[in-house]
Short mmCIF file of N, CA and C in Angstrom, two decimals:
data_model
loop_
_atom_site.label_atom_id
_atom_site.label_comp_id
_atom_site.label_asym_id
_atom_site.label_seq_id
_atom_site.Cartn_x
_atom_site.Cartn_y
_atom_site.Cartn_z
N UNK A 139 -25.54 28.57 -42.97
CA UNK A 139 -25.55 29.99 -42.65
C UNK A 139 -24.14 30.53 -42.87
N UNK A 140 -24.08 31.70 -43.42
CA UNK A 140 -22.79 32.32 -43.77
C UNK A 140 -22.70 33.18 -42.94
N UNK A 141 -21.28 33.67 -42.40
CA UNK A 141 -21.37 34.48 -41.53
C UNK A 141 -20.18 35.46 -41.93
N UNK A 142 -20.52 36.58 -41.83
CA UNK A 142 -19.74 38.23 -42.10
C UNK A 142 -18.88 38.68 -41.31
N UNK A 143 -17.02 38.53 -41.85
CA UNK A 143 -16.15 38.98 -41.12
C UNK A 143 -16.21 40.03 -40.82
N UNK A 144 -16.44 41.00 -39.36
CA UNK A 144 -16.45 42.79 -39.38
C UNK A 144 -15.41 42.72 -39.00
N UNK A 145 -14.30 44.22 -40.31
CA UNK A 145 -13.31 44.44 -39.90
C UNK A 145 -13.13 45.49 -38.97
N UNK A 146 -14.48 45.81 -38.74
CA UNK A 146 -14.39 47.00 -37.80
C UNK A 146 -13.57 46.77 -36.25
N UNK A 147 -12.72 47.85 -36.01
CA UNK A 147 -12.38 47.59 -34.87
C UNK A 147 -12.93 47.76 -33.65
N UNK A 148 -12.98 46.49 -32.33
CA UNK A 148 -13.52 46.26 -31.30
C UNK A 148 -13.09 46.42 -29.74
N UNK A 149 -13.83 46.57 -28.64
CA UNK A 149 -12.70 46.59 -27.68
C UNK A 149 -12.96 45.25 -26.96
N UNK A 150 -11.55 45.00 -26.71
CA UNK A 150 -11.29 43.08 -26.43
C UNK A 150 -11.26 43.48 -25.22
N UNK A 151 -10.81 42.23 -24.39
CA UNK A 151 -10.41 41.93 -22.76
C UNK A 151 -9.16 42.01 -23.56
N UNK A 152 -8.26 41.47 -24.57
CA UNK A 152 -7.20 41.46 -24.52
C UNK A 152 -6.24 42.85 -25.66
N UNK A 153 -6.92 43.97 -25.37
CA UNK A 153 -6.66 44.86 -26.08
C UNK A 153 -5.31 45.68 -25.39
N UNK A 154 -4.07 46.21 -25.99
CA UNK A 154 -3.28 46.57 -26.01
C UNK A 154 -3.51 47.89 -25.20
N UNK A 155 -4.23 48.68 -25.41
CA UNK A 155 -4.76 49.89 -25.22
C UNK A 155 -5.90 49.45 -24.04
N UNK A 156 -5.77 50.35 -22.40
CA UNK A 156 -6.15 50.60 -21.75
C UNK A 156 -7.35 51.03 -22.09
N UNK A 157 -8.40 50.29 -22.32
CA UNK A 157 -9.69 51.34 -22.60
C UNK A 157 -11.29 51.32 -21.73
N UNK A 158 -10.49 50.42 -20.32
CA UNK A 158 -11.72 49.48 -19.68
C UNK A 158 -11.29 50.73 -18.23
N UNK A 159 -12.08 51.91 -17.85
CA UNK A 159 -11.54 52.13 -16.93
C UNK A 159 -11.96 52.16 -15.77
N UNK A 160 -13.66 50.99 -15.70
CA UNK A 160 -13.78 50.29 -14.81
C UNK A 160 -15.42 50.49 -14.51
N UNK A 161 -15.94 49.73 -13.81
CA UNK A 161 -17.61 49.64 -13.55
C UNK A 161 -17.58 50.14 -12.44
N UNK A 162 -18.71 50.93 -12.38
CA UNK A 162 -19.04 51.95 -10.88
C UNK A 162 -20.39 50.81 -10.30
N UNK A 163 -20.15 51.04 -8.76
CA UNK A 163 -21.51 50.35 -8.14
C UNK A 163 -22.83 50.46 -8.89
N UNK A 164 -22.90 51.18 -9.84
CA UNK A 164 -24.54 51.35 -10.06
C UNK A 164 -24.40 50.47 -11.76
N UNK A 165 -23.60 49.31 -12.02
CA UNK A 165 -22.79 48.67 -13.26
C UNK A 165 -22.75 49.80 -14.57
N UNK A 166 -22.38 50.97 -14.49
CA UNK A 166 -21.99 51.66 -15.73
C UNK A 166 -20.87 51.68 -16.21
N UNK A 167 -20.22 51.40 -17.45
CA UNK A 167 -19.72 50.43 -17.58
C UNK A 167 -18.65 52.16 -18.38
N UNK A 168 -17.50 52.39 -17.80
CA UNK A 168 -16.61 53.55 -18.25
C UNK A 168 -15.38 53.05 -18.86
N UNK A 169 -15.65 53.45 -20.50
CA UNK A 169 -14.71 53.20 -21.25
C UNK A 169 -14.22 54.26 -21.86
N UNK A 170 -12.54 54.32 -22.22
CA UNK A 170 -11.70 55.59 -22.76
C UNK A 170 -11.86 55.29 -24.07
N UNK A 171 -12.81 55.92 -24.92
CA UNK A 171 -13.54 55.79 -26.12
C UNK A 171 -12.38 55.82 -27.35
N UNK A 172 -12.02 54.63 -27.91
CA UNK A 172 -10.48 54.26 -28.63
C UNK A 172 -9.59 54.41 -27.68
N UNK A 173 -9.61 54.23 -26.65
CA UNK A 173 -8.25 54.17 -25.97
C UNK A 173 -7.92 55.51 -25.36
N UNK A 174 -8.62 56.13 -25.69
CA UNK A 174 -8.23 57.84 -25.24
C UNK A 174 -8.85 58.15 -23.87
N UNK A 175 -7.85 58.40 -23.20
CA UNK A 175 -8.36 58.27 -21.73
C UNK A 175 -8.73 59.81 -21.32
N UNK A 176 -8.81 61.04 -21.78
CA UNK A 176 -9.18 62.27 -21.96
C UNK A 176 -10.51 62.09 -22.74
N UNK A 177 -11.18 60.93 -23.10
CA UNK A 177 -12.48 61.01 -23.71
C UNK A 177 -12.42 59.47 -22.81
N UNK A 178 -13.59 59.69 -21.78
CA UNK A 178 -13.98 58.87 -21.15
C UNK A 178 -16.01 59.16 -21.14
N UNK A 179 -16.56 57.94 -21.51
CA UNK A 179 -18.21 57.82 -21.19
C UNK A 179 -18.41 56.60 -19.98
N UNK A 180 -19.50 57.08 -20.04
CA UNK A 180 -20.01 56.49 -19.04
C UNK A 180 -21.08 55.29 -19.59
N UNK A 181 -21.68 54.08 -19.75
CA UNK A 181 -22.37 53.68 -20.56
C UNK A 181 -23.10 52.67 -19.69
N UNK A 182 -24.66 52.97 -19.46
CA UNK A 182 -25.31 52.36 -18.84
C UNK A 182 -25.23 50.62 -18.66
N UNK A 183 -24.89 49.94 -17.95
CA UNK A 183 -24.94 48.42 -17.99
C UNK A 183 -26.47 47.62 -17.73
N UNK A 184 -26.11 46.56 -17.05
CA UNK A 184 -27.04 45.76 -16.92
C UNK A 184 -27.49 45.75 -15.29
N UNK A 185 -28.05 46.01 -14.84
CA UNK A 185 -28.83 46.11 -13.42
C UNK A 185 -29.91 44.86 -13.56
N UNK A 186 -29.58 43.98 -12.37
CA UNK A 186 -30.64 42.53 -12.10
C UNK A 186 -31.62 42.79 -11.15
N UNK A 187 -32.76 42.67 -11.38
CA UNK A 187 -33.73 42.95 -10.20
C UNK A 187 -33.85 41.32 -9.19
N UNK A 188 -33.40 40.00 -9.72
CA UNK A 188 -33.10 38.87 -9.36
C UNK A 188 -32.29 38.08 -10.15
N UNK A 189 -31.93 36.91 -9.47
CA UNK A 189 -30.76 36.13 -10.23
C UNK A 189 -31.62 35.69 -11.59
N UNK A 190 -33.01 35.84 -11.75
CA UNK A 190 -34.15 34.59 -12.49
C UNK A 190 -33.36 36.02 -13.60
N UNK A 191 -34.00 37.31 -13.46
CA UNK A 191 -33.67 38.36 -14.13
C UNK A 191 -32.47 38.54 -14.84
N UNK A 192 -31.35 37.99 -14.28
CA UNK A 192 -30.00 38.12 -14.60
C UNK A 192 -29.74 36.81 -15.58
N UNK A 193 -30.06 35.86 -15.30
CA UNK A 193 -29.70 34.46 -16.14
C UNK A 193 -30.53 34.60 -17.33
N UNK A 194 -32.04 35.52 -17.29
CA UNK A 194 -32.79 35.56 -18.76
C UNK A 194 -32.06 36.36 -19.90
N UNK A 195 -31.01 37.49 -19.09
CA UNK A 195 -30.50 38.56 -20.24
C UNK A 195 -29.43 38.13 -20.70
N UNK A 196 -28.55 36.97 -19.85
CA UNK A 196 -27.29 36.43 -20.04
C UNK A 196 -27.65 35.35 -21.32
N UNK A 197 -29.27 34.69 -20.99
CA UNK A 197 -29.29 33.60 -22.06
C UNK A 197 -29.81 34.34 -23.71
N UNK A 198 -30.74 35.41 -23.19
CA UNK A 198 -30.71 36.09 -24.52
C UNK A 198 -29.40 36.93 -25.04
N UNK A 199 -28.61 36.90 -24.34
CA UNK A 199 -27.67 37.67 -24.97
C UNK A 199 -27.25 36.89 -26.00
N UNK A 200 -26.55 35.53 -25.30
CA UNK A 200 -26.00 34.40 -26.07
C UNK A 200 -26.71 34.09 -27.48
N UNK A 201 -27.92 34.53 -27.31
CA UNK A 201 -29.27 33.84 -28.46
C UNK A 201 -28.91 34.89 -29.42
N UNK A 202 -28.46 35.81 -29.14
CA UNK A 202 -28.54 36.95 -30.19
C UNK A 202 -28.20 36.54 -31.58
N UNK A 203 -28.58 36.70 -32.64
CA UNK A 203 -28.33 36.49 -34.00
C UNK A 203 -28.07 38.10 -34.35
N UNK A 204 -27.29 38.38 -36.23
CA UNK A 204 -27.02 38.96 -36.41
C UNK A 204 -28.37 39.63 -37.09
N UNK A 205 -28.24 41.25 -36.76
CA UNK A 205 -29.47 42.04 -37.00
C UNK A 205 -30.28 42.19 -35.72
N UNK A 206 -30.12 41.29 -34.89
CA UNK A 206 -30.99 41.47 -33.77
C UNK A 206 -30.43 42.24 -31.98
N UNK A 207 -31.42 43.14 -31.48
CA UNK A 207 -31.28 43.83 -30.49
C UNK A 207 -31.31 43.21 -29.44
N UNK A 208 -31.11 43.58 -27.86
CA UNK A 208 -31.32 43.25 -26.85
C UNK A 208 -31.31 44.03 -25.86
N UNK A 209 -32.41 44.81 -25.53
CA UNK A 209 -32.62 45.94 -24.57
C UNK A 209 -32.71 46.29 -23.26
N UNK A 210 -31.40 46.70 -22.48
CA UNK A 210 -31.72 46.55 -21.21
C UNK A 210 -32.06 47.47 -20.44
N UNK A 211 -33.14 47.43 -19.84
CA UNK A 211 -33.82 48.46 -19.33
C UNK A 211 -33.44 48.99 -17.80
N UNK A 212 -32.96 50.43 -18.11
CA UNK A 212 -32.84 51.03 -16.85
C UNK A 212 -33.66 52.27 -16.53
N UNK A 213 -33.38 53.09 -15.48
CA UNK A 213 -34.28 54.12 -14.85
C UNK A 213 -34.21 55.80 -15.72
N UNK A 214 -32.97 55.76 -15.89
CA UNK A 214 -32.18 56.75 -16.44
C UNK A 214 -32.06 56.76 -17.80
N UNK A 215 -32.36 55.74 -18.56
CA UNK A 215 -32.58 55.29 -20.16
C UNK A 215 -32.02 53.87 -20.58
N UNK A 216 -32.75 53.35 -21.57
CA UNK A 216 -32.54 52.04 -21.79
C UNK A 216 -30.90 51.94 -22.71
N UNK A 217 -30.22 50.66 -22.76
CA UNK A 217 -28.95 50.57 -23.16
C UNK A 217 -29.21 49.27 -24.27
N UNK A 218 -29.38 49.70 -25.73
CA UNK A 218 -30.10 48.71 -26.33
C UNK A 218 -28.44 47.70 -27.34
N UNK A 219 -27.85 46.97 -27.23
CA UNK A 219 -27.32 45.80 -27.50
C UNK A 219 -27.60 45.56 -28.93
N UNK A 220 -26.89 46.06 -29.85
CA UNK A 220 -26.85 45.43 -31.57
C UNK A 220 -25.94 44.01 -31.61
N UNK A 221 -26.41 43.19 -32.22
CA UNK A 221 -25.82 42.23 -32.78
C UNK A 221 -25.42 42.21 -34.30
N UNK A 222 -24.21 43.12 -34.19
CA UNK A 222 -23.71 43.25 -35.99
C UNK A 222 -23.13 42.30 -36.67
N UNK A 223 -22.74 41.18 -35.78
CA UNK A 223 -22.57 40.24 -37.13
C UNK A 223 -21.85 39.03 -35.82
N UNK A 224 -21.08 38.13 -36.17
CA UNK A 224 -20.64 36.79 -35.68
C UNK A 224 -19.16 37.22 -34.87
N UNK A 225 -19.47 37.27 -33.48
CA UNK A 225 -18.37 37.99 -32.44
C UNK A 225 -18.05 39.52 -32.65
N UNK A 226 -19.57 40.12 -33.15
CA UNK A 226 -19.60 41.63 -32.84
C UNK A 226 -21.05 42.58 -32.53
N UNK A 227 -20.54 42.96 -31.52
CA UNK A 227 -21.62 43.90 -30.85
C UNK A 227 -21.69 45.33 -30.74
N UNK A 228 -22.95 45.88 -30.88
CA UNK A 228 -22.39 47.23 -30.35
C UNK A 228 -23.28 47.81 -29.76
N UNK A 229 -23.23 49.08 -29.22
CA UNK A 229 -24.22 49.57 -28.35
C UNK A 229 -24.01 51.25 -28.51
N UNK A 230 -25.01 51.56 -29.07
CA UNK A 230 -25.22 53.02 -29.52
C UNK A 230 -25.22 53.82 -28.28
N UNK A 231 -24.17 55.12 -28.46
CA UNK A 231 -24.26 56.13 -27.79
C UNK A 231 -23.84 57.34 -28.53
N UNK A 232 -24.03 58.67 -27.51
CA UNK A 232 -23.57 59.98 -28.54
C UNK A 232 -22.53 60.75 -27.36
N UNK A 233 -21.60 60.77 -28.10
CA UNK A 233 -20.08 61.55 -27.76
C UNK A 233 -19.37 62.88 -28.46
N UNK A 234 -19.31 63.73 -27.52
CA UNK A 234 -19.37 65.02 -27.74
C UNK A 234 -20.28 65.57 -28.73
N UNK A 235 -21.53 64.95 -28.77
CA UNK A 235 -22.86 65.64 -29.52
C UNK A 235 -23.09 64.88 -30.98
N UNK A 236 -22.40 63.49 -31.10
CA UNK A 236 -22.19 63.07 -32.78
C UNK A 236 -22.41 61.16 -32.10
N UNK A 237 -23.43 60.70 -32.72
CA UNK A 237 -23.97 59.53 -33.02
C UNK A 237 -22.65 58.57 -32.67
N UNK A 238 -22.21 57.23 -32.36
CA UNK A 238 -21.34 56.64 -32.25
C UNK A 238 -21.78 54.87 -31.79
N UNK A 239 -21.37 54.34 -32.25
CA UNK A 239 -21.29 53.06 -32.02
C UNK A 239 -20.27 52.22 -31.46
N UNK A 240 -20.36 52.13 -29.76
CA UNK A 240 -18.81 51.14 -29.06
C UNK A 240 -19.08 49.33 -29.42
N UNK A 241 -18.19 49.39 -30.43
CA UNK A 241 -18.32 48.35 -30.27
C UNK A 241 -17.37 46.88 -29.37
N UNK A 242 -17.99 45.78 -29.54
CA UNK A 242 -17.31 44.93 -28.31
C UNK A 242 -17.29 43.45 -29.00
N UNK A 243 -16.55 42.53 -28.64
CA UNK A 243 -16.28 41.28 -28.93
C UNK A 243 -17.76 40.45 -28.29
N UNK A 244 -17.75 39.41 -28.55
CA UNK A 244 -18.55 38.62 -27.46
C UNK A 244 -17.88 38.17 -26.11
N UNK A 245 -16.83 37.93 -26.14
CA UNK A 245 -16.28 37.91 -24.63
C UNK A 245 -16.28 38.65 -23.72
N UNK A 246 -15.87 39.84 -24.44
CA UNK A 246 -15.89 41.01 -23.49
C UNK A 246 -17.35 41.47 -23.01
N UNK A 247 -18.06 41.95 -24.16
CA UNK A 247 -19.41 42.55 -23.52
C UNK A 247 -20.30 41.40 -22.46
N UNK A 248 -19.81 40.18 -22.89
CA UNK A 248 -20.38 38.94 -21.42
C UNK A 248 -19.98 39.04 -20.67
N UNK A 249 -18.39 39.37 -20.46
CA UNK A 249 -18.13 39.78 -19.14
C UNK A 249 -18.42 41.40 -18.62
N UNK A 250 -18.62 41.84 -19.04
CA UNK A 250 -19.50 43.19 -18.71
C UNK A 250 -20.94 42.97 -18.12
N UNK A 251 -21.61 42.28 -19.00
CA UNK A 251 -23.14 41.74 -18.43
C UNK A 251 -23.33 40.86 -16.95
N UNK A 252 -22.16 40.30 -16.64
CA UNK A 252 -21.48 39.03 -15.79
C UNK A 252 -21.74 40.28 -14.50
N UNK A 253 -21.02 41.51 -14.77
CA UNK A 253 -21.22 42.10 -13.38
C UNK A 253 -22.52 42.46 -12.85
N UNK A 254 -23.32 41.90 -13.44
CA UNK A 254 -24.98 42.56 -12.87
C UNK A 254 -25.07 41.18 -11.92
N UNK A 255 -24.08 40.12 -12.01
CA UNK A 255 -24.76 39.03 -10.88
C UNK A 255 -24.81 39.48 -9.45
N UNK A 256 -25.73 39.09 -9.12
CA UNK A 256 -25.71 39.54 -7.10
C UNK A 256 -24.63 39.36 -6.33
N UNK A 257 -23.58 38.75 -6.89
CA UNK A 257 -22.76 38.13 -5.63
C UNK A 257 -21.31 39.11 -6.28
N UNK A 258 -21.37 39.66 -7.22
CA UNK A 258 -20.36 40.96 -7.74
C UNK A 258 -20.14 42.52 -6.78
N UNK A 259 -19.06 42.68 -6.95
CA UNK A 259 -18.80 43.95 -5.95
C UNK A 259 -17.56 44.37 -6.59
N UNK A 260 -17.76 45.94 -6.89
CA UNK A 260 -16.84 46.58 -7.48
C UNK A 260 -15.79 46.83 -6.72
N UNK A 261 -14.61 47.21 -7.66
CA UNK A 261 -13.21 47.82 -6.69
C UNK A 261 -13.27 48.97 -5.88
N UNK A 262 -12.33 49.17 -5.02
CA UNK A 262 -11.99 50.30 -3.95
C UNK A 262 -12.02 51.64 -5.06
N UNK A 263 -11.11 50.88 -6.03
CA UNK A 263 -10.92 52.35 -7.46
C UNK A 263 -11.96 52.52 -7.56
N UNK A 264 -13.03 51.49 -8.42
CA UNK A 264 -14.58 52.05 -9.08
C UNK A 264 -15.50 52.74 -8.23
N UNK A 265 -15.00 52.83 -6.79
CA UNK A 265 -16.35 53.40 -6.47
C UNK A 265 -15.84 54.97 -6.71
N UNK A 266 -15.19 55.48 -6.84
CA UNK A 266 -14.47 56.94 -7.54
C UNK A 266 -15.59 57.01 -8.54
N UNK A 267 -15.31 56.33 -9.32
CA UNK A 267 -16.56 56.33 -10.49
C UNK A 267 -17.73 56.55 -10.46
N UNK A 268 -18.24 56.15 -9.53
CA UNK A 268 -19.77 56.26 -8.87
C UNK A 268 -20.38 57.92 -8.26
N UNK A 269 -18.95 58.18 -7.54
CA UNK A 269 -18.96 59.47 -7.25
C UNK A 269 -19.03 60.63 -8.57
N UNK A 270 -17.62 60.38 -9.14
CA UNK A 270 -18.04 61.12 -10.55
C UNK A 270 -19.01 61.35 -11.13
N UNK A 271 -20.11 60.02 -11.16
CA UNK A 271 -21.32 59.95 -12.06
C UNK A 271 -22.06 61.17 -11.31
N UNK A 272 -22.13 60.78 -9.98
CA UNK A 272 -23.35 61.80 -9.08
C UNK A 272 -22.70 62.99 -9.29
N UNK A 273 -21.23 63.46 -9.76
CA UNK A 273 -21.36 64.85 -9.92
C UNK A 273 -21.33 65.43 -11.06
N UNK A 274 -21.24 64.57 -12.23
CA UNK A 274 -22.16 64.48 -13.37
C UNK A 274 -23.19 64.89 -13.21
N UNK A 275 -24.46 64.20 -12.60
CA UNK A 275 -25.55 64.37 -12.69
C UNK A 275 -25.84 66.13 -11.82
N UNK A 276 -25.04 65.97 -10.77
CA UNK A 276 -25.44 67.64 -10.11
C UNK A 276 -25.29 68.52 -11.35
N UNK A 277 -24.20 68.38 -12.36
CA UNK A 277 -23.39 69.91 -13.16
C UNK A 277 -24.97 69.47 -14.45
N UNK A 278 -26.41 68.61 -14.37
CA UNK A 278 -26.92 68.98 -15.57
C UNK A 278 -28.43 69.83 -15.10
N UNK A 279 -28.86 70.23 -16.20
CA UNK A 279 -30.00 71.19 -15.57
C UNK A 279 -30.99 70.63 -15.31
N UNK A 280 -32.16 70.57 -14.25
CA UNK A 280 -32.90 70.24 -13.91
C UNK A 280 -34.37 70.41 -14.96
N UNK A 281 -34.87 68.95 -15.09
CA UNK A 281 -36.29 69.32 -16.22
C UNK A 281 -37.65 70.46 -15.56
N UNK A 282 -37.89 71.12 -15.93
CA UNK A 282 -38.87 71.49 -15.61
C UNK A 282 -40.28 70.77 -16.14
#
């Protein structure tokens, strides 16, 4: 099997640039989109309904081959996991109204997935985050 260097750039655990600015209690996972901390998203994580739940998405993650998805399902919308090639991932979202792809190393996005285990508890900082989200959600319009 041959495998495809992407030169695309990724965000590491060991990236120069501040761009991790932390998981809120509900695991959404807020990154300063390239490093730009004036463009911050919010990006749905992984929520475990049991540990059996949590160890199946951790082992399919690992399984992932290139071309293939991994969809994790939440309440608010699913957060679907590309496998673009050999130590690259990405996970589609849309920022300021235009299609975008964050992408992530394999280390990093495992340790991102790592916080859905039961025995994880966010920082004193992240729960700020949590708050933000809920007043996010107040400032959007209600569906009729």
């Amino acid at each position: 099997m041959t495998y495809s260097f992407t030169l695309a750039p990724r965000y590491r655990l060991d990236d120069e640039s501040i761009w991790l600015e932390g998981i809120d209690p509900s695991r959404n996972y807020w990154i300063a989109v390239n490093g730009e901390s004036k463009l911050t998203v919010a990006i749905a994580g992984l929520v475990a309904k049991s540990f059996e739940h949590f160890k199946n998405i951790i082992l399919s993650f690992r399984a992932l081959q290139a071309g293939e998805t991994l969809t994790i399902e939440r309440t608010a919308g699913d957060c679907v996991i590309h496998c673009v090639g050999q130590n690259c991932y990405a996970i589609a979202d849309t920022v300021n109204g235009a299609p975008v792809w964050h992408l992530f190393d394999r280390e990093t996005l495992e340790s991102l997935l790592m916080t859905a285990h039961p025995n994880w508890l966010c920082s004193e900082k992240d729960l700020e985050l949590g708050r933000k989200m809920l007043m996010r959600s107040w400032q959007q319009a209600v569906a009729a």
